[in-house]
PDB file of C-alpha atoms in Angstrom:
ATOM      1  CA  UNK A   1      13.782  -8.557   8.930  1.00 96.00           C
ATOM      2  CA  UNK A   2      10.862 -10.858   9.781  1.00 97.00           C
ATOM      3  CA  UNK A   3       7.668 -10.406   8.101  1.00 98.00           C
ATOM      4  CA  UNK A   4       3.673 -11.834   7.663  1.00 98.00           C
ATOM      5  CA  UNK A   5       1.637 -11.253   4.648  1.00 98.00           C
ATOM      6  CA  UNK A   6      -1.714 -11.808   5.760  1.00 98.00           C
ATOM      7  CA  UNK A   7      -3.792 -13.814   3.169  1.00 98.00           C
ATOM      8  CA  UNK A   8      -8.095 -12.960   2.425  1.00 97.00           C
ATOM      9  CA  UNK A   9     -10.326 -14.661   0.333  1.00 97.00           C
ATOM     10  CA  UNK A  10      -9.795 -13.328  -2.911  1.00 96.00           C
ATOM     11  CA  UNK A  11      -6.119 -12.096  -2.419  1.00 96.00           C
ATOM     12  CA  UNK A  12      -4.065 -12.779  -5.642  1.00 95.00           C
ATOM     13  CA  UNK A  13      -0.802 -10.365  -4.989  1.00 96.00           C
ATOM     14  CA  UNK A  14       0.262 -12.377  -1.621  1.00 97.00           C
ATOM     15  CA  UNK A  15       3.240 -14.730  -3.735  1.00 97.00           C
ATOM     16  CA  UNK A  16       4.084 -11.558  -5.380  1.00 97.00           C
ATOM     17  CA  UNK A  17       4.807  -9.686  -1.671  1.00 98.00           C
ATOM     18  CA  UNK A  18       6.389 -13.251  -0.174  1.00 98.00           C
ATOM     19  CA  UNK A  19       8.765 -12.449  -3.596  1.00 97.00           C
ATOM     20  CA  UNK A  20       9.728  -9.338  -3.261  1.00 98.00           C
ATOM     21  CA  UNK A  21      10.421  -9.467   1.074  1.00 98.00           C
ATOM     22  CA  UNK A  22      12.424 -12.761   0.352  1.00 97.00           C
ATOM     23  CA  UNK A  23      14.300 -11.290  -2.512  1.00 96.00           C
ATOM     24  CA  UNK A  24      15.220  -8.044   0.018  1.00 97.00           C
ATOM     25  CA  UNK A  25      15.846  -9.656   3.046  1.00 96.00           C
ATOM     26  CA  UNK A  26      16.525 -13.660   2.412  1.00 97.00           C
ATOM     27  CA  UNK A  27      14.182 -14.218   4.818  1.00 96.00           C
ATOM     28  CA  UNK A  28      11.018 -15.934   3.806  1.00 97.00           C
ATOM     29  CA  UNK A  29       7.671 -14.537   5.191  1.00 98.00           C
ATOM     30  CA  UNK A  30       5.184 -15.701   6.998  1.00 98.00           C
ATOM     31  CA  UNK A  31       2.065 -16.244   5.493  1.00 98.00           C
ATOM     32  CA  UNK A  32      -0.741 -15.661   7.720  1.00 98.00           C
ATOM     33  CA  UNK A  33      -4.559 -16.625   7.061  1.00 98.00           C
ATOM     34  CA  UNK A  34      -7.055 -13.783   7.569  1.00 97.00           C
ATOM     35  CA  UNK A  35      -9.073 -15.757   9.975  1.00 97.00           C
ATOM     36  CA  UNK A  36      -5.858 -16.525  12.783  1.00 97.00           C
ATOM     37  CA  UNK A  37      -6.384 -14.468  15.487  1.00 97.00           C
ATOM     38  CA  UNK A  38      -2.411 -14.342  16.164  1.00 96.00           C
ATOM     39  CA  UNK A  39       0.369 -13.506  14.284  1.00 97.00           C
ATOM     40  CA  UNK A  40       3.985 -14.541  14.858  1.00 97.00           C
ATOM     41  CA  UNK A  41       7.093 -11.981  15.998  1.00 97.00           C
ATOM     42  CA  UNK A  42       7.540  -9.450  13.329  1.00 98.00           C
ATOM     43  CA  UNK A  43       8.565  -6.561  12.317  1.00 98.00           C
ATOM     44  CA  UNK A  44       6.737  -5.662   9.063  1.00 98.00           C
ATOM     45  CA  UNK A  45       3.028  -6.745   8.206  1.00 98.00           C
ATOM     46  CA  UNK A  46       2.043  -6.637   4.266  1.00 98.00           C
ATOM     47  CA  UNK A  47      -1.817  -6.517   3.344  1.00 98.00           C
ATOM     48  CA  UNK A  48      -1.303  -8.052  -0.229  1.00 98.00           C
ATOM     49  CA  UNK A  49      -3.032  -6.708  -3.682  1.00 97.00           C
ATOM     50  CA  UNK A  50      -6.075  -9.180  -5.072  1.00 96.00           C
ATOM     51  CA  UNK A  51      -9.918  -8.728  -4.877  1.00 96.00           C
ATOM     52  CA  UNK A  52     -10.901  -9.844  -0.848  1.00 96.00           C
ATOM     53  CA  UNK A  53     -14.405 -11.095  -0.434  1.00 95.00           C
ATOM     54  CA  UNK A  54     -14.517 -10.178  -4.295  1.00 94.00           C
ATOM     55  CA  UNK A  55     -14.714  -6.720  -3.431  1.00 92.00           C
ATOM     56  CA  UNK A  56     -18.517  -7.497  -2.582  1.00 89.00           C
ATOM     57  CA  UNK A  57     -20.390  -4.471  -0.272  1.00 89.00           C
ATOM     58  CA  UNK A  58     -17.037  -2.142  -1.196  1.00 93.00           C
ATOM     59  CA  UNK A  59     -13.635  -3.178  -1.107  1.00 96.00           C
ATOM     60  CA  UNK A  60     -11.794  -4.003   1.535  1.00 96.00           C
ATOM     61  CA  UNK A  61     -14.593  -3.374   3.311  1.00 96.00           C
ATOM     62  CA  UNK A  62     -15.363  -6.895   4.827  1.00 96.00           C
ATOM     63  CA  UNK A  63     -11.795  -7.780   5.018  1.00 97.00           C
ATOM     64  CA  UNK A  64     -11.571  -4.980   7.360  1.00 97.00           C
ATOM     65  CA  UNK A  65     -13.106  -6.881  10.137  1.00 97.00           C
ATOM     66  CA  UNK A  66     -11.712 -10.074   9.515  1.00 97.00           C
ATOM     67  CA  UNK A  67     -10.268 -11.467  12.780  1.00 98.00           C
ATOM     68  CA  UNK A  68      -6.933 -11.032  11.840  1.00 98.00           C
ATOM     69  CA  UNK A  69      -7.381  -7.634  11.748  1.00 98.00           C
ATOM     70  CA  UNK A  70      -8.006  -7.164  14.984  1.00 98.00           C
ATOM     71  CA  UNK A  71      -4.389  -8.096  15.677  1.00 98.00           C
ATOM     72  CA  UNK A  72      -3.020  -6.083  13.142  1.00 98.00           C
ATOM     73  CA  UNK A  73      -4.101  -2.764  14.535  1.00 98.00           C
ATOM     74  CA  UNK A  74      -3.111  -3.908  17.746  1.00 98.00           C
ATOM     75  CA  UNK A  75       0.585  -4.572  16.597  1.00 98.00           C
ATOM     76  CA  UNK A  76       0.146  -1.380  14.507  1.00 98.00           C
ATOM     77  CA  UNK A  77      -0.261   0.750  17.224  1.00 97.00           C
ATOM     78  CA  UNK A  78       2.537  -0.672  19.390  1.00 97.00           C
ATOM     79  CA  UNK A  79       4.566   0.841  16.162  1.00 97.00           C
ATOM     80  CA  UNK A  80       5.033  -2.597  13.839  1.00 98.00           C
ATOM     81  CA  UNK A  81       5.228  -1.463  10.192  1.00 98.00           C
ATOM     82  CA  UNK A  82       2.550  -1.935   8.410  1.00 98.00           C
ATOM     83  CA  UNK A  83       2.505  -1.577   4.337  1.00 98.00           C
ATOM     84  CA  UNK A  84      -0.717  -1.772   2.440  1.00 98.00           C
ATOM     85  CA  UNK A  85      -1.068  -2.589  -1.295  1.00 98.00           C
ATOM     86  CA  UNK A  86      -4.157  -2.415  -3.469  1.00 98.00           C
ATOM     87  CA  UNK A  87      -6.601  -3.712  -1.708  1.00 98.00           C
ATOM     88  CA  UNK A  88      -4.356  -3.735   0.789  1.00 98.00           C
ATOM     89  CA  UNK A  89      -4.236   0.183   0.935  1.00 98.00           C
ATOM     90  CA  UNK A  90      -8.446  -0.358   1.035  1.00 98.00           C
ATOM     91  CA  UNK A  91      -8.542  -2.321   3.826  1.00 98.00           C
ATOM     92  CA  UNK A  92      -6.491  -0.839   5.903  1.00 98.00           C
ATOM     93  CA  UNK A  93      -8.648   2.149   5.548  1.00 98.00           C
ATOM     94  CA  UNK A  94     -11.626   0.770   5.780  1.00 97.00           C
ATOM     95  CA  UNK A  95      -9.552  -0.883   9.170  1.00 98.00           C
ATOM     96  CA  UNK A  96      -9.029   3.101  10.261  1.00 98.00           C
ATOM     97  CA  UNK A  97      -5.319   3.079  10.150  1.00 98.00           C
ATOM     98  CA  UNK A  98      -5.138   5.359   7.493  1.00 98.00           C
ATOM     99  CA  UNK A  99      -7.935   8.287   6.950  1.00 98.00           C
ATOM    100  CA  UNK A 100      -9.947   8.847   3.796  1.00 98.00           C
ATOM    101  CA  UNK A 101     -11.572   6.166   1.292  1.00 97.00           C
ATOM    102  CA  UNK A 102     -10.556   4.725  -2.428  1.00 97.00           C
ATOM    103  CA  UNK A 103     -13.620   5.072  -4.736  1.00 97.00           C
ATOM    104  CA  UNK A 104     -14.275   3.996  -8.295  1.00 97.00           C
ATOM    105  CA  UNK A 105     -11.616   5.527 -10.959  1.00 97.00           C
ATOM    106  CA  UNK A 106     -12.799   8.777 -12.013  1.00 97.00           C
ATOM    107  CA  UNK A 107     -13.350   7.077 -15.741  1.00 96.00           C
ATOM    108  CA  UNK A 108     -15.161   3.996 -14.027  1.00 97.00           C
ATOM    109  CA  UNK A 109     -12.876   1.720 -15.810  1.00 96.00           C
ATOM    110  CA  UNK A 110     -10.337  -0.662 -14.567  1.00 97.00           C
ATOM    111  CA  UNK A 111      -7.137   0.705 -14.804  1.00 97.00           C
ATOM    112  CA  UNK A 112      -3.663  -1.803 -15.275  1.00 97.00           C
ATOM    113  CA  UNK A 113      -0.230   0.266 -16.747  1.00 96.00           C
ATOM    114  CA  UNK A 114       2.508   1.282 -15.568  1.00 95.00           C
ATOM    115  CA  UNK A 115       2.519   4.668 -13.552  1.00 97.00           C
ATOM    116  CA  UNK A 116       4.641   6.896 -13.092  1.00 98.00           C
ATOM    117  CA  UNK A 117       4.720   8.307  -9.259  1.00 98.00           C
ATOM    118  CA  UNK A 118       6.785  10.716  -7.965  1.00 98.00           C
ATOM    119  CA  UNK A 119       8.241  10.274  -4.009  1.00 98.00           C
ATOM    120  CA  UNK A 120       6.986  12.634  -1.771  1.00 98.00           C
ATOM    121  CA  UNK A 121       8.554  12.089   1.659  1.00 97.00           C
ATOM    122  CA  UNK A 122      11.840   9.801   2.106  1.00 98.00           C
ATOM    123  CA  UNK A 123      11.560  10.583   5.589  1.00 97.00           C
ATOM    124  CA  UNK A 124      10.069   6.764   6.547  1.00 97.00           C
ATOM    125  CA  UNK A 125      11.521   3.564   6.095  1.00 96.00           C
ATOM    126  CA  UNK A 126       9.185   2.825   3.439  1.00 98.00           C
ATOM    127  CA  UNK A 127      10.902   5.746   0.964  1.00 98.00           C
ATOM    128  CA  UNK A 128      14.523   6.215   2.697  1.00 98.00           C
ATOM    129  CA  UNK A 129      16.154   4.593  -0.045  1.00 98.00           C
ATOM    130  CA  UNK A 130      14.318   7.216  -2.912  1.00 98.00           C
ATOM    131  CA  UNK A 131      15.322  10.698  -3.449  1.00 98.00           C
ATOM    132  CA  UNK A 132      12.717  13.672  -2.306  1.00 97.00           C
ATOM    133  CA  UNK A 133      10.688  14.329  -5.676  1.00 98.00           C
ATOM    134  CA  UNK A 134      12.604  11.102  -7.477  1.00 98.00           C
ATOM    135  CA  UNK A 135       9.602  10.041 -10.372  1.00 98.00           C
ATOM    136  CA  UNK A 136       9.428   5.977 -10.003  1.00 98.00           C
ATOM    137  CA  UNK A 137       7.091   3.184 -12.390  1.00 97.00           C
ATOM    138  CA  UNK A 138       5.171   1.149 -10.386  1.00 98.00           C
ATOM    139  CA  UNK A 139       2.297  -1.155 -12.124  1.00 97.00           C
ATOM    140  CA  UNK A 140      -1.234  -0.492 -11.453  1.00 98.00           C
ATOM    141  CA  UNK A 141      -4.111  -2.907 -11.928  1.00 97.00           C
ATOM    142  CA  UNK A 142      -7.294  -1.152  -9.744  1.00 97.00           C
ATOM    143  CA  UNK A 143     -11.188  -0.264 -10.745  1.00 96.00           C
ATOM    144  CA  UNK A 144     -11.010   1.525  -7.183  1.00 97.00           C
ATOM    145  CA  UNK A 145      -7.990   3.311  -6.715  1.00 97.00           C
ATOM    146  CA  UNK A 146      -9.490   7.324  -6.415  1.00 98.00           C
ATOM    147  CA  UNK A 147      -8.674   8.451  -2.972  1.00 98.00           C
ATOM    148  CA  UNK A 148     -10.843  10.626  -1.455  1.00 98.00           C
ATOM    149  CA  UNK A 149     -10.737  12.584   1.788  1.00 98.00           C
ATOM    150  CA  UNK A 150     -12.532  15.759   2.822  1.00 98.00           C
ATOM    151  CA  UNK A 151     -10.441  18.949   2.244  1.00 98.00           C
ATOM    152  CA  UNK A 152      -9.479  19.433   6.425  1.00 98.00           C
ATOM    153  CA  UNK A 153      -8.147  15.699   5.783  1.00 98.00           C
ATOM    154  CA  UNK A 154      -5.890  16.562   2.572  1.00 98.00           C
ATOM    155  CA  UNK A 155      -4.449  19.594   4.419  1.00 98.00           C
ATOM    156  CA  UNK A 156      -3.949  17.777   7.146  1.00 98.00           C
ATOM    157  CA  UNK A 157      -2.102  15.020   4.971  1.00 98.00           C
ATOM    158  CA  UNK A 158      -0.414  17.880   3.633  1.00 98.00           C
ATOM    159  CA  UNK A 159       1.255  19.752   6.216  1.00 98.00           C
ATOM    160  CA  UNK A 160       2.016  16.669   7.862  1.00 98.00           C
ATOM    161  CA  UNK A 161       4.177  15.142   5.205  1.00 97.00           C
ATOM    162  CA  UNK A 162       1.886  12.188   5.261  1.00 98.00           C
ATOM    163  CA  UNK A 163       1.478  11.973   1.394  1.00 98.00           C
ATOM    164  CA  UNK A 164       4.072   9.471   0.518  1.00 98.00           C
ATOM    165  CA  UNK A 165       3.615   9.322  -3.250  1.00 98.00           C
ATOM    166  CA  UNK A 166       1.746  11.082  -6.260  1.00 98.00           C
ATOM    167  CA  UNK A 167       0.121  10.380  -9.351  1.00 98.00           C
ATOM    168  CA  UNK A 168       2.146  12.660 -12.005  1.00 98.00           C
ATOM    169  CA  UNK A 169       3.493  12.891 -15.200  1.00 98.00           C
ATOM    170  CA  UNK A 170       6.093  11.083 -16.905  1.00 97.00           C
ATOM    171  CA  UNK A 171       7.992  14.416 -16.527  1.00 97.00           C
ATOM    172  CA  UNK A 172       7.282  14.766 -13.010  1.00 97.00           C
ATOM    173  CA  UNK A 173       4.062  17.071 -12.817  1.00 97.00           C
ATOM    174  CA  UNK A 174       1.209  16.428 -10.693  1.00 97.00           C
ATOM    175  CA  UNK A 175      -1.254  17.650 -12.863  1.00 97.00           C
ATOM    176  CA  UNK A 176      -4.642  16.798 -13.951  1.00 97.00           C
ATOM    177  CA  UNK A 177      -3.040  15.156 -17.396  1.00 97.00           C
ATOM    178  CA  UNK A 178      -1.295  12.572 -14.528  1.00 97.00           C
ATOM    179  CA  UNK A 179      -4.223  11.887 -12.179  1.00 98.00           C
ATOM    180  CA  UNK A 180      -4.652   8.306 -13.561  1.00 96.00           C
ATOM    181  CA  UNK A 181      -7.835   7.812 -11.509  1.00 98.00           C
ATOM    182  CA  UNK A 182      -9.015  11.504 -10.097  1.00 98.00           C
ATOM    183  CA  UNK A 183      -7.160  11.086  -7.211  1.00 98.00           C
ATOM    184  CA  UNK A 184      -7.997  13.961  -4.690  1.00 98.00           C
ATOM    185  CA  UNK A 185      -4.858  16.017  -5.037  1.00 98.00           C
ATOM    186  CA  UNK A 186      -2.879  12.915  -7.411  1.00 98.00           C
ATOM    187  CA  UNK A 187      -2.708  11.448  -3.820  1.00 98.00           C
ATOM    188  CA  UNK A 188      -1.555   7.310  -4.647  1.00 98.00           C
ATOM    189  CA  UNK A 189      -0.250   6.454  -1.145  1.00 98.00           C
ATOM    190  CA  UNK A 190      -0.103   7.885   2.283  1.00 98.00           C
ATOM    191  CA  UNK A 191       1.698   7.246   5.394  1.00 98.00           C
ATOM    192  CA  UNK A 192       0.109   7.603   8.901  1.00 98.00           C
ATOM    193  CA  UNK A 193       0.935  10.436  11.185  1.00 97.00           C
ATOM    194  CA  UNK A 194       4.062   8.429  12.888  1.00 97.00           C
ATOM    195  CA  UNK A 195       4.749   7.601   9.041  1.00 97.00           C
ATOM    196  CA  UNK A 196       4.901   3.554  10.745  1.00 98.00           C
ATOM    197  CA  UNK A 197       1.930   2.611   7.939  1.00 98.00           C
ATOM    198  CA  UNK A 198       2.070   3.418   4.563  1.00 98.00           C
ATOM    199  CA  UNK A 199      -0.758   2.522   2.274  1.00 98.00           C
ATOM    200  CA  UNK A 200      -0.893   2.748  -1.736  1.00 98.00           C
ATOM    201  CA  UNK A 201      -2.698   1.651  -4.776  1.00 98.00           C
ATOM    202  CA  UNK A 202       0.441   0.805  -7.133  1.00 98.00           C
ATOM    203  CA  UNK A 203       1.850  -2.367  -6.365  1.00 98.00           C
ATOM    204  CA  UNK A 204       6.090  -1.859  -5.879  1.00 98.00           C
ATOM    205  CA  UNK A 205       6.085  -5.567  -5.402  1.00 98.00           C
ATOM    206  CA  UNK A 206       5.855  -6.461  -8.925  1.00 97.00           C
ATOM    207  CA  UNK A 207       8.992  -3.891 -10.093  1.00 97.00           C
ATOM    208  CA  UNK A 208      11.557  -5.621  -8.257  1.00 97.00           C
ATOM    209  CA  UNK A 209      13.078  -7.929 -10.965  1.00 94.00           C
ATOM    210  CA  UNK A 210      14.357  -6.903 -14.573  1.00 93.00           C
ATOM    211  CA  UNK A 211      11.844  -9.260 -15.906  1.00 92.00           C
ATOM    212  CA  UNK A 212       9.158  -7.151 -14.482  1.00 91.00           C
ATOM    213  CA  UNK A 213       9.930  -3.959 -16.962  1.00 90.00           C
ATOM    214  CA  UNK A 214      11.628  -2.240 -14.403  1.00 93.00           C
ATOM    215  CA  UNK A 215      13.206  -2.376 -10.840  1.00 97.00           C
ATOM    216  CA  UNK A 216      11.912   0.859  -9.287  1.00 98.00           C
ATOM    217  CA  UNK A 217      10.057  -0.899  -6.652  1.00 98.00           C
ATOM    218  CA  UNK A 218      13.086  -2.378  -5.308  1.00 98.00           C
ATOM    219  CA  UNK A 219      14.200   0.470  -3.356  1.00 98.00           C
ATOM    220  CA  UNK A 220      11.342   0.420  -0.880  1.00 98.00           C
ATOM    221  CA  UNK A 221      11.909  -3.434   0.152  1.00 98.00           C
ATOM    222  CA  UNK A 222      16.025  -2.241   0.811  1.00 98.00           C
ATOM    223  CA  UNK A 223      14.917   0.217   2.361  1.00 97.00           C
ATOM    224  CA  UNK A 224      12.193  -1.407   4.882  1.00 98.00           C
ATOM    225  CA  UNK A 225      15.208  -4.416   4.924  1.00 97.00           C
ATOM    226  CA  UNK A 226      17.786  -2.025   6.352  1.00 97.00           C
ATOM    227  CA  UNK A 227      15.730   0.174   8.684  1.00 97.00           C
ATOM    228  CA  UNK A 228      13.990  -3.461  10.243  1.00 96.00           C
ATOM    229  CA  UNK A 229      17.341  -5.630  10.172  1.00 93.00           C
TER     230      UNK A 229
END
């Protein structure tokens, strides 16, 4: 599998991606900077984690229209995976290739634990290698990490299978005691409709080794690895 993390001003998660892909697929990424207007033959594209622009005007926001971008949604919609972490998962929203918005946490406090998330939908290569309702850690380190979409959006989300992980207990419930951030609906990450982007706030990328605490986050990396090989 051959993939580009694409690099902003302000992006501090990028080595952590290049880790993780290499570490899966013993292939070494590309690392692409946000203002090349091309990007080499892949199959995956990873928006990394960090603070672009300094999360000046709102994050992700003028990321969103760097010229790399432009590129990205191109190879996007000719089906290239595309996975979006942090402010990765802002940007590509603010981009349009996910719906809704991430706000301020509910408690206007930066948040940085470990979460736990329970799997949604292993029907993508982003999840195949979890099991349907399986509660995973992933680390979180976000001040604006609340999705929000209107209420046709979330039901839309919904019925689609398009919510790809959830905010929950340690025990598995998605209630309000496991809404980290106020989350519309515990909503942390969310696939597009062809389930070929996948955007979330908790960063998998840094629970791949046993020095991170845990190894949870492995599984997506096999799994993208295995369905892209």
């Amino acid at each position: 599998m051959k993939a580009a993390v694409i690099v902003f001003p302000g992006s501090n998660r990028e080595r952590d991606a290049v880790a993780a892909l290499e570490a899966a697929s013993g292939v070494r990424p590309f690392q692409v900077w946000h203002r090349d207007t091309e990007l080499p033959d892949v199959d995956l594209i990873v928006i990394p984690g960090g603070f672009s622009y300094g999360d000046y005007l709102r994050s992700g926001a003028m990321a969103a229209h760097s010229p790399i971008m432009r590129e990205v949604k191109a190879r996007a919609e000719r089906g290239v995976r595309v996975l979006g972490v942090c402010n990765g998962f802002q940007i590509i929203t603010e981009a349009g290739l996910l719906p809704g918005a991430l706000r301020r946490n509910a408690a206007l406090k930066f948040i940085c634990k470990h979460a736990p998330l329970r799997v949604e939908n292993t029907d993508s290569p982003f999840t195949a290698k979890y099991a349907k309702g399986q509660v995973v850690r992933f680390p979180v380190a976000h001040h604006d990490g609340n999705f929000w979409a209107d209420a046709d959006t979330v039901k839309r989300l919904e019925d689609n299978g398009q919510v790809a992980f959830r905010y929950v207990t340690p025990e598995g419930e998605a209630s309000e005691a496991g809404n980290l951030n106020g989350s519309v609906a515990n909503i942390a990450g969310i696939f597009n409709e062809k389930r070929t982007v996948l955007g979330l706030m908790p960063h998998p990328e840094d629970a791949v080794e046993a020095l991170h605490g845990n190894t949870d986050g492995r599984a997506l990396f096999d799994g993208l690895v295995e369905a892209l090989s």
